[in-house]
Amino acid sequence: MKATMKTLSAILICCFISTIQMYGENIQRPESENYVKGVEALNEGNPEAAYTYLNAEINEHPDNGYAHCYMALICNFCNDTKLALQALNSSLELIPEADTEYRSFAHYSRGVLLSNLKMWERAEADLNEAIRLNPEDVENYKSRAQLYFETERYEESLDDLTRALKLDSKADVNDLMLQLMAVAPTSEFMERITATYQQLDQVTIH
């Protein structure tokens, strides 16, 4: 699926939420000029400028795992999956183990990319790790639910959608829920889907 600025912005929002959530913990993040300007450029929706700053940052400080993580977003936005995966691999080698929010996001991002490549086992391993590191992130469950659906593991897909809705009753799971309805193997499973679907805000099953 072709990347859009909306997709990039949504991913960046996840990153910045992670930053806020981790603010109170004793984790030191980079403050170098190119890195800060690169993140600011992404926040302003300017991936070209962000690439310039982050590329300079990585050349100057190749051990900045956070810069590699953000660079992966830019590579994915430019439809360069290979470079995006390389950047995420580097980020996971370099981001401190204690920074579970960012490590979870890096695993999530790699899991989504691998899912797009239909590398299901590796993708599932990444999404499992993302959930282990950050079990309160709805997006982790939604992405794993999509993977389970694509691999015809419908019960597990529904379980993850249910978890997502328990974390956020307004989670955007409508499309996948409808897809599950279309392939429901038994009447009992359809009843489970319907019961879960009714948790969605402003949706009524008649």
Coordinates of C-alpha atoms in Angstrom, one line a residue:
M1 CA 0.0 0.0 0.0
K2 CA 1.4 3.4 -1.0
A3 CA 2.5 5.5 2.0
T4 CA 0.8 8.9 2.5
M5 CA 1.5 12.0 4.6
K6 CA -1.5 11.0 6.7
T7 CA 0.2 7.6 7.4
L8 CA 3.5 9.3 8.2
S9 CA 1.8 11.7 10.5
A10 CA -0.1 8.9 12.3
I11 CA 3.2 7.1 12.9
L12 CA 4.9 10.2 14.2
I13 CA 2.0 10.8 16.6
C14 CA 2.7 7.4 18.1
C15 CA 6.4 8.3 18.6
F16 CA 5.6 11.6 20.2
I17 CA 3.1 10.0 22.6
S18 CA 5.8 7.6 23.6
T19 CA 8.1 10.5 24.3
I20 CA 5.6 12.1 26.6
Q21 CA 4.8 8.8 28.4
M22 CA 8.5 8.3 29.1
Y23 CA 9.2 11.8 30.2
G24 CA 9.1 11.1 33.9
E25 CA 11.5 8.1 33.7
N26 CA 15.3 8.4 34.0
I27 CA 16.1 7.8 30.4
Q28 CA 18.5 10.1 28.6
R29 CA 17.6 10.8 25.0
P30 CA 19.7 12.6 22.4
E31 CA 19.8 16.4 22.3
S32 CA 22.2 17.0 19.4
E33 CA 21.2 19.8 17.1
N34 CA 20.7 17.7 13.9
Y35 CA 18.6 15.2 15.8
V36 CA 16.4 17.8 17.4
K37 CA 15.9 19.6 14.1
G38 CA 15.1 16.4 12.3
V39 CA 12.4 15.4 14.8
E40 CA 11.0 19.0 14.6
A41 CA 10.9 18.7 10.8
L42 CA 9.0 15.5 11.0
N43 CA 6.6 17.0 13.5
E44 CA 6.0 19.8 11.0
G45 CA 5.3 17.3 8.2
N46 CA 8.5 18.0 6.3
P47 CA 10.2 14.6 5.6
E48 CA 12.7 16.1 3.1
A49 CA 14.2 18.4 5.7
A50 CA 13.9 15.7 8.3
Y51 CA 15.9 13.4 6.1
T52 CA 18.7 15.9 5.7
Y53 CA 19.0 16.6 9.4
L54 CA 18.7 12.9 10.5
N55 CA 21.2 11.7 7.8
A56 CA 23.7 14.3 9.1
E57 CA 22.9 13.1 12.7
I58 CA 23.5 9.5 11.8
N59 CA 26.8 10.3 10.0
E60 CA 28.0 12.3 13.0
H61 CA 26.5 10.0 15.7
P62 CA 26.0 6.5 14.2
D63 CA 25.1 5.1 17.7
N64 CA 21.9 7.3 17.9
G65 CA 19.3 4.5 17.7
Y66 CA 16.5 7.1 18.0
A67 CA 17.7 8.8 14.8
H68 CA 17.7 5.4 13.0
C69 CA 14.1 4.8 14.2
Y70 CA 12.9 8.1 12.8
M71 CA 14.9 7.5 9.6
A72 CA 13.0 4.3 9.1
L73 CA 9.7 6.2 9.0
I74 CA 11.1 8.4 6.3
C75 CA 12.3 5.4 4.3
N76 CA 8.9 3.8 4.6
F77 CA 7.2 7.0 3.5
C78 CA 9.4 7.0 0.4
N79 CA 8.5 3.3 -0.2
D80 CA 12.0 2.0 0.4
T81 CA 11.2 -1.0 2.6
K82 CA 14.7 -2.4 2.5
L83 CA 16.3 0.8 3.9
A84 CA 13.4 1.1 6.4
L85 CA 14.1 -2.4 7.7
Q86 CA 17.8 -1.8 7.9
A87 CA 17.2 1.4 9.9
L88 CA 14.8 -0.4 12.3
N89 CA 17.4 -3.2 12.8
S90 CA 20.0 -0.6 13.7
S91 CA 17.6 1.2 16.0
L92 CA 16.9 -2.0 18.0
E93 CA 20.6 -2.7 18.3
L94 CA 21.2 0.8 19.7
I95 CA 18.1 2.0 21.7
P96 CA 18.7 1.2 25.4
E97 CA 16.9 -1.8 26.8
A98 CA 15.3 0.4 29.5
D99 CA 13.5 2.5 26.9
T100 CA 10.7 0.1 26.5
E101 CA 8.3 2.6 24.8
Y102 CA 10.7 3.3 21.9
R103 CA 11.8 -0.3 21.6
S104 CA 8.2 -1.4 21.5
F105 CA 7.5 1.1 18.7
A106 CA 10.5 -0.1 16.8
H107 CA 9.4 -3.7 17.0
Y108 CA 5.9 -2.7 16.1
S109 CA 7.1 -0.8 13.0
R110 CA 9.3 -3.7 11.9
G111 CA 6.4 -6.1 12.5
V112 CA 4.1 -4.0 10.2
L113 CA 6.7 -3.8 7.5
L114 CA 7.4 -7.6 7.6
S115 CA 3.6 -8.2 7.5
N116 CA 3.4 -6.2 4.4
L117 CA 6.1 -8.5 3.0
K118 CA 4.1 -11.5 4.1
M119 CA 7.0 -12.6 6.3
W120 CA 4.5 -13.8 8.9
E121 CA 6.7 -15.6 11.5
R122 CA 9.2 -12.8 11.8
A123 CA 6.4 -10.2 11.8
E124 CA 4.5 -12.0 14.6
A125 CA 7.7 -12.3 16.7
D126 CA 8.1 -8.5 16.5
L127 CA 4.5 -7.7 17.3
N128 CA 4.6 -10.2 20.2
E129 CA 7.7 -8.3 21.5
A130 CA 6.0 -4.9 21.0
I131 CA 3.1 -6.1 23.1
R132 CA 5.4 -7.5 25.8
L133 CA 7.2 -4.2 26.1
N134 CA 4.1 -2.0 25.9
P135 CA 0.9 -4.0 26.7
E136 CA -1.2 -0.9 26.9
D137 CA -0.6 0.2 23.2
V138 CA -3.8 -0.4 21.2
E139 CA -2.0 -0.3 17.8
N140 CA 0.1 -3.3 18.8
Y141 CA -3.0 -5.5 19.2
K142 CA -4.6 -4.1 16.1
S143 CA -1.6 -4.9 13.9
R144 CA -1.3 -8.4 15.4
A145 CA -5.0 -9.0 14.9
Q146 CA -4.5 -8.1 11.2
L147 CA -1.7 -10.5 10.9
Y148 CA -3.8 -13.3 12.5
F149 CA -6.6 -12.5 10.1
E150 CA -4.3 -12.7 7.1
T151 CA -3.0 -16.0 8.2
E152 CA -6.5 -17.3 8.8
R153 CA -6.2 -17.5 12.6
Y154 CA -9.6 -15.9 13.2
E155 CA -10.1 -16.7 16.8
E156 CA -6.8 -15.1 17.7
S157 CA -7.6 -12.1 15.6
L158 CA -10.8 -11.6 17.4
D159 CA -9.1 -12.0 20.8
D160 CA -6.7 -9.2 19.9
L161 CA -9.5 -6.9 18.7
T162 CA -11.3 -7.6 22.0
R163 CA -8.2 -6.6 23.9
A164 CA -7.8 -3.5 21.8
L165 CA -11.4 -2.5 22.6
K166 CA -10.9 -3.1 26.3
L167 CA -8.0 -0.7 26.2
D168 CA -9.9 1.9 24.1
S169 CA -13.6 1.5 23.4
K170 CA -13.1 3.9 20.4
A171 CA -10.3 1.9 18.8
D172 CA -10.6 1.9 15.0
V173 CA -11.2 -1.8 14.5
N174 CA -14.4 -1.6 12.4
D175 CA -13.0 -2.7 9.1
L176 CA -11.3 -5.8 10.4
M177 CA -14.3 -6.7 12.5
L178 CA -16.4 -6.7 9.3
Q179 CA -13.9 -8.8 7.5
L180 CA -14.1 -11.3 10.4
M181 CA -17.8 -11.4 10.0
A182 CA -17.5 -12.2 6.3
V183 CA -15.4 -15.3 7.0
A184 CA -16.9 -16.5 10.3
P185 CA -16.6 -20.3 10.2
T186 CA -19.4 -21.1 12.7
S187 CA -22.5 -19.5 14.2
E188 CA -20.9 -19.5 17.6
F189 CA -17.9 -17.5 16.3
M190 CA -20.3 -15.1 14.6
E191 CA -22.0 -14.6 18.0
R192 CA -18.6 -13.7 19.5
I193 CA -17.9 -11.3 16.8
T194 CA -21.3 -9.6 17.2
A195 CA -20.8 -9.3 20.9
T196 CA -17.4 -7.7 20.4
Y197 CA -18.6 -5.5 17.6
Q198 CA -21.3 -4.1 19.8
Q199 CA -18.6 -2.5 22.0
L200 CA -17.8 -0.1 19.2
D201 CA -19.0 3.4 19.8
Q202 CA -22.0 4.6 17.6
V203 CA -22.4 1.2 15.9
T204 CA -25.5 -0.9 16.4
I205 CA -26.0 -4.5 15.2
H206 CA -29.6 -5.2 14.2

